[in-house]
């Protein structure tokens, strides 16, 4: 799929929940340093794909490797340590509502047993990275939707991860705030020099932030290209998604 060094590779990955097949012999590669956006309609398995990359789900068949390491070869303790190489920002921030902003961002640092002074300095640094200086004492209920996402991003980068995973980062936000969040994703990825995978169904966001765009359909990646090439693909599924048409191969 790509001539660049591969950071994440899924080979013939299948996953079903009962009778529902979500991933079907899926092949997918993410090059080191790229920001890859995975598009697809609701319920197509985008989040399931993301959870396989971090080892939160194990495939029924096939293999997931990160830097050549097969995640299935790792025991529970090993994979817990391995996951520190990832930063994951969940839908709508997924903050702990009973914790302050400081405590939310500090959470992974405390789990990694960092010292108090280091935690305080790193939380301040991460909040500055998402333009939320001075918000440490606020509770999640006091934050707007966009601010909650940014706190979630600050928590995701706390351990300076090699790989950033974003699950529907702009869902429910107005167009202006979406653009702000998109710019922030680019800033964070470039600042860390990390590899990023973004799951979304938002085309505007995809074309703003992606180095490459993939389309997930019926459990497989059916198109994968840089943004302008993706836009021009002569594939009825891609064109239906881009145009937002109600009928076509995606809905037949």
PDB file of C-alpha atoms in Angstrom:
ATOM      1  CA  UNK A   1       0.000   0.000   0.000  1.00  0.00           C
ATOM      2  CA  UNK A   2       2.860   2.419   0.756  1.00  0.00           C
ATOM      3  CA  UNK A   3       6.611   2.596   0.148  1.00  0.00           C
ATOM      4  CA  UNK A   4       7.237   4.415   3.457  1.00  0.00           C
ATOM      5  CA  UNK A   5       8.172   2.528   6.660  1.00  0.00           C
ATOM      6  CA  UNK A   6       5.059   0.881   8.071  1.00  0.00           C
ATOM      7  CA  UNK A   7       4.073   1.732  11.639  1.00  0.00           C
ATOM      8  CA  UNK A   8       0.805  -0.219  11.877  1.00  0.00           C
ATOM      9  CA  UNK A   9      -0.183  -3.200   9.768  1.00  0.00           C
ATOM     10  CA  UNK A  10      -3.386  -5.252   9.772  1.00  0.00           C
ATOM     11  CA  UNK A  11      -3.262  -8.427   7.707  1.00  0.00           C
ATOM     12  CA  UNK A  12      -6.391 -10.377   6.821  1.00  0.00           C
ATOM     13  CA  UNK A  13      -8.062  -9.224  10.036  1.00  0.00           C
ATOM     14  CA  UNK A  14     -11.565 -10.532  10.706  1.00  0.00           C
ATOM     15  CA  UNK A  15     -13.853  -9.738  13.628  1.00  0.00           C
ATOM     16  CA  UNK A  16     -17.445 -10.731  14.281  1.00  0.00           C
ATOM     17  CA  UNK A  17     -19.819 -10.158  17.157  1.00  0.00           C
ATOM     18  CA  UNK A  18     -22.207 -13.070  17.079  1.00  0.00           C
ATOM     19  CA  UNK A  19     -23.564 -13.343  13.555  1.00  0.00           C
ATOM     20  CA  UNK A  20     -22.525  -9.800  12.626  1.00  0.00           C
ATOM     21  CA  UNK A  21     -19.246  -9.662  10.702  1.00  0.00           C
ATOM     22  CA  UNK A  22     -17.634  -6.269  11.313  1.00  0.00           C
ATOM     23  CA  UNK A  23     -14.158  -6.733   9.808  1.00  0.00           C
ATOM     24  CA  UNK A  24     -13.759  -9.201   6.950  1.00  0.00           C
ATOM     25  CA  UNK A  25     -10.185 -10.207   6.006  1.00  0.00           C
ATOM     26  CA  UNK A  26      -9.186  -6.558   6.167  1.00  0.00           C
ATOM     27  CA  UNK A  27      -5.732  -5.438   4.993  1.00  0.00           C
ATOM     28  CA  UNK A  28      -4.502  -2.000   6.025  1.00  0.00           C
ATOM     29  CA  UNK A  29      -1.183  -0.216   6.548  1.00  0.00           C
ATOM     30  CA  UNK A  30      -0.329   3.109   8.171  1.00  0.00           C
ATOM     31  CA  UNK A  31       3.046   4.623   7.330  1.00  0.00           C
ATOM     32  CA  UNK A  32       5.205   6.086  10.067  1.00  0.00           C
ATOM     33  CA  UNK A  33       4.633   9.827  10.473  1.00  0.00           C
ATOM     34  CA  UNK A  34       1.426   9.916   8.435  1.00  0.00           C
ATOM     35  CA  UNK A  35      -1.991  11.156   9.473  1.00  0.00           C
ATOM     36  CA  UNK A  36      -4.496   8.676   8.077  1.00  0.00           C
ATOM     37  CA  UNK A  37      -8.232   9.305   8.158  1.00  0.00           C
ATOM     38  CA  UNK A  38     -10.605   6.338   7.998  1.00  0.00           C
ATOM     39  CA  UNK A  39     -14.021   7.243   6.622  1.00  0.00           C
ATOM     40  CA  UNK A  40     -17.180   5.187   6.730  1.00  0.00           C
ATOM     41  CA  UNK A  41     -20.822   5.398   7.627  1.00  0.00           C
ATOM     42  CA  UNK A  42     -22.209   4.789  11.094  1.00  0.00           C
ATOM     43  CA  UNK A  43     -21.917   1.165  12.150  1.00  0.00           C
ATOM     44  CA  UNK A  44     -19.315   0.222   9.550  1.00  0.00           C
ATOM     45  CA  UNK A  45     -16.729  -0.813  12.142  1.00  0.00           C
ATOM     46  CA  UNK A  46     -14.429   2.218  12.256  1.00  0.00           C
ATOM     47  CA  UNK A  47     -14.111   2.195  16.049  1.00  0.00           C
ATOM     48  CA  UNK A  48     -13.651  -1.584  16.036  1.00  0.00           C
ATOM     49  CA  UNK A  49     -10.763  -1.108  13.611  1.00  0.00           C
ATOM     50  CA  UNK A  50      -9.199   1.486  15.910  1.00  0.00           C
ATOM     51  CA  UNK A  51      -9.508  -0.772  18.971  1.00  0.00           C
ATOM     52  CA  UNK A  52      -7.640  -3.544  17.138  1.00  0.00           C
ATOM     53  CA  UNK A  53      -4.716  -1.180  16.552  1.00  0.00           C
ATOM     54  CA  UNK A  54      -4.251  -0.608  20.272  1.00  0.00           C
ATOM     55  CA  UNK A  55      -5.014  -4.175  21.308  1.00  0.00           C
ATOM     56  CA  UNK A  56      -8.305  -3.423  23.071  1.00  0.00           C
ATOM     57  CA  UNK A  57      -9.840  -6.020  20.772  1.00  0.00           C
ATOM     58  CA  UNK A  58      -8.203  -9.171  19.409  1.00  0.00           C
ATOM     59  CA  UNK A  59      -9.027 -10.365  15.880  1.00  0.00           C
ATOM     60  CA  UNK A  60     -10.863 -13.625  15.316  1.00  0.00           C
ATOM     61  CA  UNK A  61      -8.415 -14.214  12.481  1.00  0.00           C
ATOM     62  CA  UNK A  62      -5.481 -12.352  10.963  1.00  0.00           C
ATOM     63  CA  UNK A  63      -2.692 -10.333  12.524  1.00  0.00           C
ATOM     64  CA  UNK A  64      -2.116  -6.821  13.881  1.00  0.00           C
ATOM     65  CA  UNK A  65       1.472  -5.581  14.147  1.00  0.00           C
ATOM     66  CA  UNK A  66       2.933  -2.293  15.381  1.00  0.00           C
ATOM     67  CA  UNK A  67       6.573  -1.698  14.473  1.00  0.00           C
ATOM     68  CA  UNK A  68       6.674  -5.368  13.522  1.00  0.00           C
ATOM     69  CA  UNK A  69       5.445  -6.564  16.953  1.00  0.00           C
ATOM     70  CA  UNK A  70       2.473  -8.922  16.756  1.00  0.00           C
ATOM     71  CA  UNK A  71       0.025  -7.712  19.412  1.00  0.00           C
ATOM     72  CA  UNK A  72      -1.249 -11.273  19.880  1.00  0.00           C
ATOM     73  CA  UNK A  73       2.213 -12.260  21.144  1.00  0.00           C
ATOM     74  CA  UNK A  74       1.998  -9.869  24.102  1.00  0.00           C
ATOM     75  CA  UNK A  75       0.741 -10.917  27.520  1.00  0.00           C
ATOM     76  CA  UNK A  76      -1.560  -8.708  29.590  1.00  0.00           C
ATOM     77  CA  UNK A  77       1.298  -6.949  31.410  1.00  0.00           C
ATOM     78  CA  UNK A  78       3.303  -6.503  28.207  1.00  0.00           C
ATOM     79  CA  UNK A  79       0.414  -5.047  26.245  1.00  0.00           C
ATOM     80  CA  UNK A  80      -0.390  -2.623  29.075  1.00  0.00           C
ATOM     81  CA  UNK A  81       3.153  -1.287  28.830  1.00  0.00           C
ATOM     82  CA  UNK A  82       2.997  -1.343  25.039  1.00  0.00           C
ATOM     83  CA  UNK A  83      -0.143   0.817  25.020  1.00  0.00           C
ATOM     84  CA  UNK A  84       1.834   3.687  26.537  1.00  0.00           C
ATOM     85  CA  UNK A  85       3.168   4.226  23.035  1.00  0.00           C
ATOM     86  CA  UNK A  86      -0.381   5.212  22.041  1.00  0.00           C
ATOM     87  CA  UNK A  87      -2.462   8.223  22.916  1.00  0.00           C
ATOM     88  CA  UNK A  88      -6.188   7.782  22.337  1.00  0.00           C
ATOM     89  CA  UNK A  89      -8.760  10.560  22.248  1.00  0.00           C
ATOM     90  CA  UNK A  90     -12.255   9.159  22.573  1.00  0.00           C
ATOM     91  CA  UNK A  91     -15.551  10.533  21.305  1.00  0.00           C
ATOM     92  CA  UNK A  92     -16.647  13.733  23.069  1.00  0.00           C
ATOM     93  CA  UNK A  93     -13.512  13.701  25.233  1.00  0.00           C
ATOM     94  CA  UNK A  94     -14.644  10.853  27.541  1.00  0.00           C
ATOM     95  CA  UNK A  95     -13.446  12.759  30.578  1.00  0.00           C
ATOM     96  CA  UNK A  96     -13.877  11.590  34.157  1.00  0.00           C
ATOM     97  CA  UNK A  97     -16.691  13.900  35.293  1.00  0.00           C
ATOM     98  CA  UNK A  98     -15.721  13.682  38.983  1.00  0.00           C
ATOM     99  CA  UNK A  99     -12.156  14.847  38.281  1.00  0.00           C
ATOM    100  CA  UNK A 100     -10.803  18.296  37.535  1.00  0.00           C
ATOM    101  CA  UNK A 101      -9.102  19.080  34.254  1.00  0.00           C
ATOM    102  CA  UNK A 102      -5.746  18.694  36.010  1.00  0.00           C
ATOM    103  CA  UNK A 103      -6.679  15.262  37.388  1.00  0.00           C
ATOM    104  CA  UNK A 104      -7.963  14.097  33.989  1.00  0.00           C
ATOM    105  CA  UNK A 105      -4.737  15.037  32.204  1.00  0.00           C
ATOM    106  CA  UNK A 106      -2.607  13.711  35.072  1.00  0.00           C
ATOM    107  CA  UNK A 107      -4.367  10.334  35.057  1.00  0.00           C
ATOM    108  CA  UNK A 108      -2.032   8.506  32.600  1.00  0.00           C
ATOM    109  CA  UNK A 109       1.011  10.104  34.198  1.00  0.00           C
ATOM    110  CA  UNK A 110       0.019   8.820  37.621  1.00  0.00           C
ATOM    111  CA  UNK A 111      -0.605   5.351  36.213  1.00  0.00           C
ATOM    112  CA  UNK A 112       2.910   5.503  34.764  1.00  0.00           C
ATOM    113  CA  UNK A 113       4.162   6.419  38.282  1.00  0.00           C
ATOM    114  CA  UNK A 114       5.648   9.769  37.360  1.00  0.00           C
ATOM    115  CA  UNK A 115       6.724  12.083  40.188  1.00  0.00           C
ATOM    116  CA  UNK A 116       4.583  14.945  41.457  1.00  0.00           C
ATOM    117  CA  UNK A 117       6.762  17.741  40.057  1.00  0.00           C
ATOM    118  CA  UNK A 118       6.973  16.030  36.660  1.00  0.00           C
ATOM    119  CA  UNK A 119       3.195  15.540  36.591  1.00  0.00           C
ATOM    120  CA  UNK A 120       2.517  19.199  37.392  1.00  0.00           C
ATOM    121  CA  UNK A 121       4.936  20.390  34.727  1.00  0.00           C
ATOM    122  CA  UNK A 122       3.675  17.968  32.083  1.00  0.00           C
ATOM    123  CA  UNK A 123      -0.009  18.761  32.706  1.00  0.00           C
ATOM    124  CA  UNK A 124       0.716  22.462  32.276  1.00  0.00           C
ATOM    125  CA  UNK A 125       2.677  21.734  29.088  1.00  0.00           C
ATOM    126  CA  UNK A 126      -0.087  19.559  27.622  1.00  0.00           C
ATOM    127  CA  UNK A 127      -2.805  22.105  28.409  1.00  0.00           C
ATOM    128  CA  UNK A 128      -0.691  24.808  26.768  1.00  0.00           C
ATOM    129  CA  UNK A 129      -0.389  22.572  23.691  1.00  0.00           C
ATOM    130  CA  UNK A 130      -4.188  22.552  23.352  1.00  0.00           C
ATOM    131  CA  UNK A 131      -4.517  26.272  24.214  1.00  0.00           C
ATOM    132  CA  UNK A 132      -6.164  25.728  27.603  1.00  0.00           C
ATOM    133  CA  UNK A 133      -3.656  27.389  29.902  1.00  0.00           C
ATOM    134  CA  UNK A 134      -5.036  27.973  33.395  1.00  0.00           C
ATOM    135  CA  UNK A 135      -7.937  25.508  33.077  1.00  0.00           C
ATOM    136  CA  UNK A 136      -6.490  22.999  35.582  1.00  0.00           C
ATOM    137  CA  UNK A 137      -9.075  23.630  38.313  1.00  0.00           C
ATOM    138  CA  UNK A 138     -12.196  23.458  36.141  1.00  0.00           C
ATOM    139  CA  UNK A 139     -14.597  20.517  36.177  1.00  0.00           C
ATOM    140  CA  UNK A 140     -15.727  18.898  32.906  1.00  0.00           C
ATOM    141  CA  UNK A 141     -19.286  20.194  33.474  1.00  0.00           C
ATOM    142  CA  UNK A 142     -17.904  23.743  33.239  1.00  0.00           C
ATOM    143  CA  UNK A 143     -16.425  23.163  29.777  1.00  0.00           C
ATOM    144  CA  UNK A 144     -17.897  23.565  26.313  1.00  0.00           C
ATOM    145  CA  UNK A 145     -17.904  20.607  23.936  1.00  0.00           C
ATOM    146  CA  UNK A 146     -14.837  21.877  22.113  1.00  0.00           C
ATOM    147  CA  UNK A 147     -12.962  22.441  25.374  1.00  0.00           C
ATOM    148  CA  UNK A 148     -13.779  18.910  26.526  1.00  0.00           C
ATOM    149  CA  UNK A 149     -12.276  17.539  23.300  1.00  0.00           C
ATOM    150  CA  UNK A 150      -9.147  19.594  23.861  1.00  0.00           C
ATOM    151  CA  UNK A 151      -8.759  18.302  27.418  1.00  0.00           C
ATOM    152  CA  UNK A 152      -9.142  14.793  26.008  1.00  0.00           C
ATOM    153  CA  UNK A 153      -6.349  15.583  23.535  1.00  0.00           C
ATOM    154  CA  UNK A 154      -4.141  16.905  26.348  1.00  0.00           C
ATOM    155  CA  UNK A 155      -4.642  13.644  28.240  1.00  0.00           C
ATOM    156  CA  UNK A 156      -3.914  11.645  25.071  1.00  0.00           C
ATOM    157  CA  UNK A 157      -0.507  13.327  24.563  1.00  0.00           C
ATOM    158  CA  UNK A 158       0.527  13.263  28.244  1.00  0.00           C
ATOM    159  CA  UNK A 159       3.000  10.402  27.747  1.00  0.00           C
ATOM    160  CA  UNK A 160       4.322  11.839  24.445  1.00  0.00           C
ATOM    161  CA  UNK A 161       2.995   8.901  22.415  1.00  0.00           C
ATOM    162  CA  UNK A 162       4.399   7.674  19.133  1.00  0.00           C
ATOM    163  CA  UNK A 163       0.894   7.007  17.803  1.00  0.00           C
ATOM    164  CA  UNK A 164      -2.215   9.142  18.220  1.00  0.00           C
ATOM    165  CA  UNK A 165      -5.679   7.649  17.725  1.00  0.00           C
ATOM    166  CA  UNK A 166      -8.726   9.897  17.407  1.00  0.00           C
ATOM    167  CA  UNK A 167     -12.247   8.446  17.493  1.00  0.00           C
ATOM    168  CA  UNK A 168     -14.783  10.847  15.923  1.00  0.00           C
ATOM    169  CA  UNK A 169     -13.039  13.964  17.313  1.00  0.00           C
ATOM    170  CA  UNK A 170     -15.445  16.504  15.771  1.00  0.00           C
ATOM    171  CA  UNK A 171     -18.825  14.792  16.258  1.00  0.00           C
ATOM    172  CA  UNK A 172     -21.501  17.204  17.446  1.00  0.00           C
ATOM    173  CA  UNK A 173     -19.407  20.360  17.084  1.00  0.00           C
ATOM    174  CA  UNK A 174     -20.310  23.417  15.024  1.00  0.00           C
ATOM    175  CA  UNK A 175     -18.311  24.108  11.826  1.00  0.00           C
ATOM    176  CA  UNK A 176     -16.066  26.773  13.388  1.00  0.00           C
ATOM    177  CA  UNK A 177     -15.091  24.604  16.360  1.00  0.00           C
ATOM    178  CA  UNK A 178     -14.588  21.629  14.016  1.00  0.00           C
ATOM    179  CA  UNK A 179     -12.024  23.661  12.093  1.00  0.00           C
ATOM    180  CA  UNK A 180     -10.276  24.609  15.353  1.00  0.00           C
ATOM    181  CA  UNK A 181     -10.126  20.945  16.418  1.00  0.00           C
ATOM    182  CA  UNK A 182      -8.804  19.917  12.999  1.00  0.00           C
ATOM    183  CA  UNK A 183      -6.011  22.509  13.200  1.00  0.00           C
ATOM    184  CA  UNK A 184      -5.173  21.279  16.681  1.00  0.00           C
ATOM    185  CA  UNK A 185      -4.906  17.651  15.521  1.00  0.00           C
ATOM    186  CA  UNK A 186      -2.413  18.744  12.871  1.00  0.00           C
ATOM    187  CA  UNK A 187      -0.455  20.817  15.428  1.00  0.00           C
ATOM    188  CA  UNK A 188      -0.263  17.929  17.894  1.00  0.00           C
ATOM    189  CA  UNK A 189       0.752  15.369  15.291  1.00  0.00           C
ATOM    190  CA  UNK A 190       3.466  17.608  13.871  1.00  0.00           C
ATOM    191  CA  UNK A 191       4.657  18.718  17.317  1.00  0.00           C
ATOM    192  CA  UNK A 192       5.107  15.156  18.519  1.00  0.00           C
ATOM    193  CA  UNK A 193       6.281  13.811  15.162  1.00  0.00           C
ATOM    194  CA  UNK A 194       3.804  11.005  15.721  1.00  0.00           C
ATOM    195  CA  UNK A 195       1.738   8.753  13.493  1.00  0.00           C
ATOM    196  CA  UNK A 196      -1.991   9.523  13.675  1.00  0.00           C
ATOM    197  CA  UNK A 197      -5.139   7.617  12.775  1.00  0.00           C
ATOM    198  CA  UNK A 198      -8.415   9.529  12.793  1.00  0.00           C
ATOM    199  CA  UNK A 199     -11.802   7.827  12.591  1.00  0.00           C
ATOM    200  CA  UNK A 200     -14.566  10.052  11.264  1.00  0.00           C
ATOM    201  CA  UNK A 201     -17.451  10.398   8.857  1.00  0.00           C
ATOM    202  CA  UNK A 202     -16.774  14.127   8.452  1.00  0.00           C
ATOM    203  CA  UNK A 203     -15.444  14.809   4.954  1.00  0.00           C
ATOM    204  CA  UNK A 204     -14.431  18.409   5.630  1.00  0.00           C
ATOM    205  CA  UNK A 205     -12.231  17.285   8.519  1.00  0.00           C
ATOM    206  CA  UNK A 206     -10.779  14.437   6.494  1.00  0.00           C
ATOM    207  CA  UNK A 207      -9.625  16.678   3.670  1.00  0.00           C
ATOM    208  CA  UNK A 208      -8.204  19.243   6.105  1.00  0.00           C
ATOM    209  CA  UNK A 209      -5.990  16.911   8.122  1.00  0.00           C
ATOM    210  CA  UNK A 210      -5.193  13.734   6.172  1.00  0.00           C
ATOM    211  CA  UNK A 211      -2.056  12.632   4.412  1.00  0.00           C
ATOM    212  CA  UNK A 212      -4.059   9.637   3.213  1.00  0.00           C
ATOM    213  CA  UNK A 213      -7.776   8.773   3.348  1.00  0.00           C
ATOM    214  CA  UNK A 214      -9.277   5.282   3.564  1.00  0.00           C
ATOM    215  CA  UNK A 215     -12.876   4.209   3.075  1.00  0.00           C
ATOM    216  CA  UNK A 216     -14.158   1.288   5.136  1.00  0.00           C
ATOM    217  CA  UNK A 217     -17.078  -0.629   3.632  1.00  0.00           C
ATOM    218  CA  UNK A 218     -18.450  -4.062   4.488  1.00  0.00           C
ATOM    219  CA  UNK A 219     -15.491  -4.867   6.693  1.00  0.00           C
ATOM    220  CA  UNK A 220     -12.751  -3.967   4.235  1.00  0.00           C
ATOM    221  CA  UNK A 221     -10.735  -0.964   3.123  1.00  0.00           C
ATOM    222  CA  UNK A 222     -12.097  -0.387  -0.380  1.00  0.00           C
ATOM    223  CA  UNK A 223     -10.185   2.823  -1.227  1.00  0.00           C
ATOM    224  CA  UNK A 224      -6.970   4.350   0.127  1.00  0.00           C
ATOM    225  CA  UNK A 225      -5.220   7.400  -1.350  1.00  0.00           C
ATOM    226  CA  UNK A 226      -3.925  10.924  -0.655  1.00  0.00           C
ATOM    227  CA  UNK A 227      -6.802  13.434  -0.327  1.00  0.00           C
ATOM    228  CA  UNK A 228      -6.895  14.852  -3.849  1.00  0.00           C
ATOM    229  CA  UNK A 229      -6.409  11.423  -5.418  1.00  0.00           C
ATOM    230  CA  UNK A 230      -9.134  10.052  -3.160  1.00  0.00           C
ATOM    231  CA  UNK A 231     -11.510  12.824  -4.230  1.00  0.00           C
ATOM    232  CA  UNK A 232     -10.892  11.967  -7.888  1.00  0.00           C
ATOM    233  CA  UNK A 233     -11.175   8.167  -7.598  1.00  0.00           C
ATOM    234  CA  UNK A 234     -13.445   6.562 -10.172  1.00  0.00           C
ATOM    235  CA  UNK A 235     -15.106   4.361  -7.570  1.00  0.00           C
ATOM    236  CA  UNK A 236     -18.871   4.517  -7.135  1.00  0.00           C
ATOM    237  CA  UNK A 237     -18.580   3.895  -3.382  1.00  0.00           C
ATOM    238  CA  UNK A 238     -16.151   6.785  -2.903  1.00  0.00           C
ATOM    239  CA  UNK A 239     -18.210   9.150  -5.027  1.00  0.00           C
ATOM    240  CA  UNK A 240     -21.418   8.216  -3.214  1.00  0.00           C
ATOM    241  CA  UNK A 241     -19.786   8.970   0.138  1.00  0.00           C
ATOM    242  CA  UNK A 242     -18.277  12.262  -1.060  1.00  0.00           C
ATOM    243  CA  UNK A 243     -21.565  13.429  -2.578  1.00  0.00           C
ATOM    244  CA  UNK A 244     -23.698  12.183   0.301  1.00  0.00           C
ATOM    245  CA  UNK A 245     -26.060  10.301  -1.976  1.00  0.00           C
ATOM    246  CA  UNK A 246     -28.841   8.191  -0.447  1.00  0.00           C
ATOM    247  CA  UNK A 247     -28.626   5.456  -3.075  1.00  0.00           C
ATOM    248  CA  UNK A 248     -25.655   3.595  -4.479  1.00  0.00           C
ATOM    249  CA  UNK A 249     -23.311   0.701  -3.637  1.00  0.00           C
ATOM    250  CA  UNK A 250     -22.773   1.860  -0.042  1.00  0.00           C
ATOM    251  CA  UNK A 251     -26.474   1.550   0.736  1.00  0.00           C
ATOM    252  CA  UNK A 252     -27.597  -1.195  -1.660  1.00  0.00           C
TER     253      UNK A 252
END
